[in-house]
């Protein structure tokens, strides 16, 4: 039986251009989605754009556009960028989709009926860029902790959601891992917050914000953009708001986010789901933040890096590999250009690319390696162990460890070539030569499958050179993982996979 695997990324602010931070989350989600498809799971991968809120209306006006025109234009840029980066999402949700808007309205109507929403007045310090209120404790030097500017004091009539009623149950579900938050540091952060502060009820409507979904029982108000945005995870899999008819993919196996939006996803979101009596996501994983060349990166401050430009320099496949290999997924790190160049040249150009070229050059005529009588046990064991560690790493979202396993196998093959010196064997021991080359071709097949979730097109190029592209894609993972059963009858050289790139610095 195929397992279902529902994975989500955050939906990106349509007001900003695609930036490398969002590309990082989305590429990671894509690698997982492809890995699970390779395992034979039924995958649904959701991403999209977050399109309501005052900031968007202000930018639209400044650009002489209606908010909707502005959203259409900017949302299309995300779709284009995700295309360039080979993101294989199953749906791209936009919060201005009328189906999504209807779902959110239905949600609020149900919460109102359950008496979990009530009218009141809110006064607080509001950051227009974050589109949220801050408590004085959360400020840094009296300013927004993310944007470092002053906040405005707002007082408005609005509706509240009884968030405070969910404090104890959230504590219980998070500590017991029934709602799993990873990595551990992020779980501790949320538990610390829930233990030390009393949850306040949440203002879920805004009078001042005109560009938003109309609040169902008060036409003067719009729905708070975060409540609207979070429900994309359900409307994106076609939920119409009926709690008796949940979509087949609910709940998600993994929700990937960056650590800046942890509280929205670890407190507000599960509380809303509990209020509706809906199952919670199984796992929430918050990855780290990266700086670029040592500088703090912030898209709303205009210092974001354009992922499409990086894809022009390195190629989209290589960029996917590089971004996920630089530092452990849950931690912060620096994305320096020189490290990208170094890693490209060491892992890809001198590593995988060089190995593929070496082996294919030695195996000029594939028909001789159609099969091998002697299976090298050492090779078989190595490949079994690489797959085992690779799968474990990807199940735990340790992309960098999975990549390290691939590099380890490349190193193993290079060492084997240097030891066996196959170029000498054609004269001295042609039978041994056949076996040596068979082991290497079979390893290239494994390497292309191991790299497939990270670099789908490069992986296909290797399979094409091995003459087994179409048949390999028909196999399930347990067939792929076997050693020694493939036949290589049509090996060809193919083109250089990873040409050397010189740093422009
Ligand atoms: N629209 C909200 C999410 C709503 S989800 C219901 C939002 N959008 S965002 O475009 O600002 O950010 C999207 C994602 O990009 C977040 O996961 C965020 O953590 C991630 N990143 C933004 N900058 C980043 C870095 N510098 N480094 C790593 N990831 C970063 O928040």
PDB file of C-alpha atoms in Angstrom, residues 284-447:
ATOM      1  CA  UNK A 284       6.406  21.044  11.880  1.00  0.00           C
ATOM      2  CA  UNK A 285      10.017  21.618  10.926  1.00  0.00           C
ATOM      3  CA  UNK A 286      11.537  25.099  11.226  1.00  0.00           C
ATOM      4  CA  UNK A 287      14.819  25.520   9.385  1.00  0.00           C
ATOM      5  CA  UNK A 288      17.486  28.084  10.129  1.00  0.00           C
ATOM      6  CA  UNK A 289      18.126  31.469   8.643  1.00  0.00           C
ATOM      7  CA  UNK A 290      21.039  32.320   6.496  1.00  0.00           C
ATOM      8  CA  UNK A 291      23.091  35.378   5.976  1.00  0.00           C
ATOM      9  CA  UNK A 292      24.504  36.169   2.542  1.00  0.00           C
ATOM     10  CA  UNK A 293      28.229  36.923   2.466  1.00  0.00           C
ATOM     11  CA  UNK A 294      27.970  37.513   6.214  1.00  0.00           C
ATOM     12  CA  UNK A 295      25.143  40.053   5.829  1.00  0.00           C
ATOM     13  CA  UNK A 296      21.723  39.604   7.299  1.00  0.00           C
ATOM     14  CA  UNK A 297      19.320  38.884   4.488  1.00  0.00           C
ATOM     15  CA  UNK A 298      15.883  40.368   4.508  1.00  0.00           C
ATOM     16  CA  UNK A 299      13.598  40.528   1.532  1.00  0.00           C
ATOM     17  CA  UNK A 300      11.506  43.344   2.935  1.00  0.00           C
ATOM     18  CA  UNK A 301      14.649  45.386   3.512  1.00  0.00           C
ATOM     19  CA  UNK A 302      15.599  44.825  -0.108  1.00  0.00           C
ATOM     20  CA  UNK A 303      18.799  42.847   0.434  1.00  0.00           C
ATOM     21  CA  UNK A 304      17.475  39.539  -0.847  1.00  0.00           C
ATOM     22  CA  UNK A 305      19.400  37.524  -3.384  1.00  0.00           C
ATOM     23  CA  UNK A 306      17.664  36.547  -6.578  1.00  0.00           C
ATOM     24  CA  UNK A 307      17.633  32.736  -6.833  1.00  0.00           C
ATOM     25  CA  UNK A 308      17.090  32.850 -10.598  1.00  0.00           C
ATOM     26  CA  UNK A 309      20.364  34.746 -11.035  1.00  0.00           C
ATOM     27  CA  UNK A 310      22.160  32.136  -8.947  1.00  0.00           C
ATOM     28  CA  UNK A 311      20.583  29.463 -11.144  1.00  0.00           C
ATOM     29  CA  UNK A 312      22.049  31.173 -14.221  1.00  0.00           C
ATOM     30  CA  UNK A 313      25.541  31.031 -12.697  1.00  0.00           C
ATOM     31  CA  UNK A 314      25.463  27.496 -11.334  1.00  0.00           C
ATOM     32  CA  UNK A 315      22.568  25.852 -13.162  1.00  0.00           C
ATOM     33  CA  UNK A 316      19.315  25.100 -11.331  1.00  0.00           C
ATOM     34  CA  UNK A 317      20.203  21.487 -10.476  1.00  0.00           C
ATOM     35  CA  UNK A 318      23.552  22.450  -9.009  1.00  0.00           C
ATOM     36  CA  UNK A 319      22.052  25.354  -7.055  1.00  0.00           C
ATOM     37  CA  UNK A 320      19.542  22.990  -5.436  1.00  0.00           C
ATOM     38  CA  UNK A 321      22.413  20.738  -4.352  1.00  0.00           C
ATOM     39  CA  UNK A 322      24.595  23.613  -3.166  1.00  0.00           C
ATOM     40  CA  UNK A 323      21.926  25.336  -1.082  1.00  0.00           C
ATOM     41  CA  UNK A 324      21.129  22.159   0.800  1.00  0.00           C
ATOM     42  CA  UNK A 325      24.716  21.054   1.282  1.00  0.00           C
ATOM     43  CA  UNK A 326      26.249  24.156   2.822  1.00  0.00           C
ATOM     44  CA  UNK A 327      25.044  23.717   6.398  1.00  0.00           C
ATOM     45  CA  UNK A 328      22.701  21.479   8.418  1.00  0.00           C
ATOM     46  CA  UNK A 329      19.071  22.171   7.572  1.00  0.00           C
ATOM     47  CA  UNK A 330      17.833  23.152  11.027  1.00  0.00           C
ATOM     48  CA  UNK A 331      20.716  25.530  11.725  1.00  0.00           C
ATOM     49  CA  UNK A 332      21.695  29.051  10.694  1.00  0.00           C
ATOM     50  CA  UNK A 333      24.495  29.468   8.208  1.00  0.00           C
ATOM     51  CA  UNK A 334      26.197  31.771   5.770  1.00  0.00           C
ATOM     52  CA  UNK A 335      25.731  31.601   2.036  1.00  0.00           C
ATOM     53  CA  UNK A 336      28.926  33.093   0.760  1.00  0.00           C
ATOM     54  CA  UNK A 337      29.562  33.206  -2.949  1.00  0.00           C
ATOM     55  CA  UNK A 338      33.067  31.831  -2.566  1.00  0.00           C
ATOM     56  CA  UNK A 339      31.717  28.797  -0.687  1.00  0.00           C
ATOM     57  CA  UNK A 340      29.192  28.189  -3.447  1.00  0.00           C
ATOM     58  CA  UNK A 341      31.979  28.218  -6.050  1.00  0.00           C
ATOM     59  CA  UNK A 342      34.241  25.988  -3.946  1.00  0.00           C
ATOM     60  CA  UNK A 343      31.492  23.481  -3.254  1.00  0.00           C
ATOM     61  CA  UNK A 344      30.421  23.456  -6.906  1.00  0.00           C
ATOM     62  CA  UNK A 345      33.934  22.678  -8.035  1.00  0.00           C
ATOM     63  CA  UNK A 346      34.700  20.132  -5.326  1.00  0.00           C
ATOM     64  CA  UNK A 347      31.412  18.188  -5.126  1.00  0.00           C
ATOM     65  CA  UNK A 348      30.114  18.529  -8.635  1.00  0.00           C
ATOM     66  CA  UNK A 349      32.769  19.404 -11.169  1.00  0.00           C
ATOM     67  CA  UNK A 350      35.692  17.455  -9.637  1.00  0.00           C
ATOM     68  CA  UNK A 351      33.477  14.997  -7.780  1.00  0.00           C
ATOM     69  CA  UNK A 352      30.417  13.555  -9.487  1.00  0.00           C
ATOM     70  CA  UNK A 353      31.043  15.095 -12.925  1.00  0.00           C
ATOM     71  CA  UNK A 354      34.626  13.868 -13.089  1.00  0.00           C
ATOM     72  CA  UNK A 355      33.717  10.344 -11.948  1.00  0.00           C
ATOM     73  CA  UNK A 356      30.955  10.038 -14.543  1.00  0.00           C
ATOM     74  CA  UNK A 357      33.315  11.198 -17.296  1.00  0.00           C
ATOM     75  CA  UNK A 358      36.097   8.835 -16.179  1.00  0.00           C
ATOM     76  CA  UNK A 359      33.866   5.773 -16.050  1.00  0.00           C
ATOM     77  CA  UNK A 360      32.056   6.483 -19.313  1.00  0.00           C
ATOM     78  CA  UNK A 361      35.359   7.073 -21.107  1.00  0.00           C
ATOM     79  CA  UNK A 362      36.684   3.729 -19.890  1.00  0.00           C
ATOM     80  CA  UNK A 363      33.454   1.986 -20.853  1.00  0.00           C
ATOM     81  CA  UNK A 364      33.413   3.117 -24.482  1.00  0.00           C
ATOM     82  CA  UNK A 365      31.483   0.161 -25.803  1.00  0.00           C
ATOM     83  CA  UNK A 366      28.661  -0.763 -23.461  1.00  0.00           C
ATOM     84  CA  UNK A 367      27.756  -4.123 -24.968  1.00  0.00           C
ATOM     85  CA  UNK A 368      30.642  -5.776 -23.110  1.00  0.00           C
ATOM     86  CA  UNK A 369      29.175  -4.792 -19.752  1.00  0.00           C
ATOM     87  CA  UNK A 370      25.721  -6.134 -20.350  1.00  0.00           C
ATOM     88  CA  UNK A 371      26.074  -8.180 -17.193  1.00  0.00           C
ATOM     89  CA  UNK A 372      28.681  -9.264 -14.752  1.00  0.00           C
ATOM     90  CA  UNK A 373      29.187 -12.758 -13.386  1.00  0.00           C
ATOM     91  CA  UNK A 374      31.052 -11.758 -10.255  1.00  0.00           C
ATOM     92  CA  UNK A 375      29.394  -9.342  -7.892  1.00  0.00           C
ATOM     93  CA  UNK A 376      31.873  -7.399  -5.827  1.00  0.00           C
ATOM     94  CA  UNK A 377      30.682  -7.879  -2.236  1.00  0.00           C
ATOM     95  CA  UNK A 378      32.500  -4.824  -0.986  1.00  0.00           C
ATOM     96  CA  UNK A 379      30.667  -2.677  -3.547  1.00  0.00           C
ATOM     97  CA  UNK A 380      27.326  -4.207  -2.769  1.00  0.00           C
ATOM     98  CA  UNK A 381      27.791  -3.620   0.958  1.00  0.00           C
ATOM     99  CA  UNK A 382      28.937  -0.071   0.408  1.00  0.00           C
ATOM    100  CA  UNK A 383      25.939   0.762  -1.751  1.00  0.00           C
ATOM    101  CA  UNK A 384      23.504  -0.911   0.667  1.00  0.00           C
ATOM    102  CA  UNK A 385      24.922   1.124   3.517  1.00  0.00           C
ATOM    103  CA  UNK A 386      24.828   4.370   1.510  1.00  0.00           C
ATOM    104  CA  UNK A 387      21.141   3.844   0.703  1.00  0.00           C
ATOM    105  CA  UNK A 388      20.331   3.019   4.288  1.00  0.00           C
ATOM    106  CA  UNK A 389      22.020   6.131   5.660  1.00  0.00           C
ATOM    107  CA  UNK A 390      20.667   8.284   2.849  1.00  0.00           C
ATOM    108  CA  UNK A 391      17.067   7.237   3.496  1.00  0.00           C
ATOM    109  CA  UNK A 392      17.443   7.735   7.223  1.00  0.00           C
ATOM    110  CA  UNK A 393      18.919  11.182   6.620  1.00  0.00           C
ATOM    111  CA  UNK A 394      16.113  12.277   4.311  1.00  0.00           C
ATOM    112  CA  UNK A 395      13.438  10.884   6.636  1.00  0.00           C
ATOM    113  CA  UNK A 396      14.936  13.125   9.322  1.00  0.00           C
ATOM    114  CA  UNK A 397      15.289  16.092   6.913  1.00  0.00           C
ATOM    115  CA  UNK A 398      19.087  15.987   7.161  1.00  0.00           C
ATOM    116  CA  UNK A 399      19.670  16.947   3.547  1.00  0.00           C
ATOM    117  CA  UNK A 400      23.341  17.683   4.126  1.00  0.00           C
ATOM    118  CA  UNK A 401      23.883  14.161   5.517  1.00  0.00           C
ATOM    119  CA  UNK A 402      22.180  12.582   2.512  1.00  0.00           C
ATOM    120  CA  UNK A 403      24.462  14.635   0.256  1.00  0.00           C
ATOM    121  CA  UNK A 404      27.500  13.570   2.306  1.00  0.00           C
ATOM    122  CA  UNK A 405      26.543   9.921   1.667  1.00  0.00           C
ATOM    123  CA  UNK A 406      26.476  10.551  -2.079  1.00  0.00           C
ATOM    124  CA  UNK A 407      29.887  12.235  -1.891  1.00  0.00           C
ATOM    125  CA  UNK A 408      31.166   9.288   0.099  1.00  0.00           C
ATOM    126  CA  UNK A 409      30.136   6.865  -2.635  1.00  0.00           C
ATOM    127  CA  UNK A 410      31.805   9.067  -5.265  1.00  0.00           C
ATOM    128  CA  UNK A 411      35.015   8.996  -3.213  1.00  0.00           C
ATOM    129  CA  UNK A 412      34.753   5.218  -2.846  1.00  0.00           C
ATOM    130  CA  UNK A 413      34.439   4.775  -6.635  1.00  0.00           C
ATOM    131  CA  UNK A 414      37.359   7.123  -7.351  1.00  0.00           C
ATOM    132  CA  UNK A 415      39.519   5.183  -4.917  1.00  0.00           C
ATOM    133  CA  UNK A 416      38.505   1.891  -6.548  1.00  0.00           C
ATOM    134  CA  UNK A 417      39.494   3.197  -9.992  1.00  0.00           C
ATOM    135  CA  UNK A 418      42.874   4.344  -8.684  1.00  0.00           C
ATOM    136  CA  UNK A 419      43.479   0.970  -7.028  1.00  0.00           C
ATOM    137  CA  UNK A 420      42.362  -1.224  -9.914  1.00  0.00           C
ATOM    138  CA  UNK A 421      43.914   0.894 -12.670  1.00  0.00           C
ATOM    139  CA  UNK A 422      41.433  -0.386 -15.276  1.00  0.00           C
ATOM    140  CA  UNK A 423      43.296   1.331 -18.135  1.00  0.00           C
ATOM    141  CA  UNK A 424      46.048  -1.278 -17.672  1.00  0.00           C
ATOM    142  CA  UNK A 425      43.701  -4.268 -17.470  1.00  0.00           C
ATOM    143  CA  UNK A 426      42.685  -4.460 -21.139  1.00  0.00           C
ATOM    144  CA  UNK A 427      46.040  -6.006 -21.907  1.00  0.00           C
ATOM    145  CA  UNK A 428      46.709  -7.907 -18.693  1.00  0.00           C
ATOM    146  CA  UNK A 429      43.288  -9.161 -17.568  1.00  0.00           C
ATOM    147  CA  UNK A 430      40.311  -8.366 -19.870  1.00  0.00           C
ATOM    148  CA  UNK A 431      37.864 -10.417 -17.759  1.00  0.00           C
ATOM    149  CA  UNK A 432      38.718  -8.478 -14.654  1.00  0.00           C
ATOM    150  CA  UNK A 433      38.363  -5.259 -16.646  1.00  0.00           C
ATOM    151  CA  UNK A 434      34.781  -6.205 -17.484  1.00  0.00           C
ATOM    152  CA  UNK A 435      33.984  -6.745 -13.836  1.00  0.00           C
ATOM    153  CA  UNK A 436      35.649  -3.566 -12.668  1.00  0.00           C
ATOM    154  CA  UNK A 437      33.767  -1.526 -15.234  1.00  0.00           C
ATOM    155  CA  UNK A 438      30.514  -3.284 -14.453  1.00  0.00           C
ATOM    156  CA  UNK A 439      30.847  -2.347 -10.775  1.00  0.00           C
ATOM    157  CA  UNK A 440      31.515   1.236 -11.742  1.00  0.00           C
ATOM    158  CA  UNK A 441      28.625   1.501 -14.205  1.00  0.00           C
ATOM    159  CA  UNK A 442      26.291  -0.041 -11.642  1.00  0.00           C
ATOM    160  CA  UNK A 443      27.551   2.516  -9.098  1.00  0.00           C
ATOM    161  CA  UNK A 444      26.847   5.333 -11.545  1.00  0.00           C
ATOM    162  CA  UNK A 445      23.297   4.045 -11.835  1.00  0.00           C
ATOM    163  CA  UNK A 446      22.957   4.159  -8.046  1.00  0.00           C
ATOM    164  CA  UNK A 447      24.510   7.620  -7.932  1.00  0.00           C
TER     165      UNK A 447
END
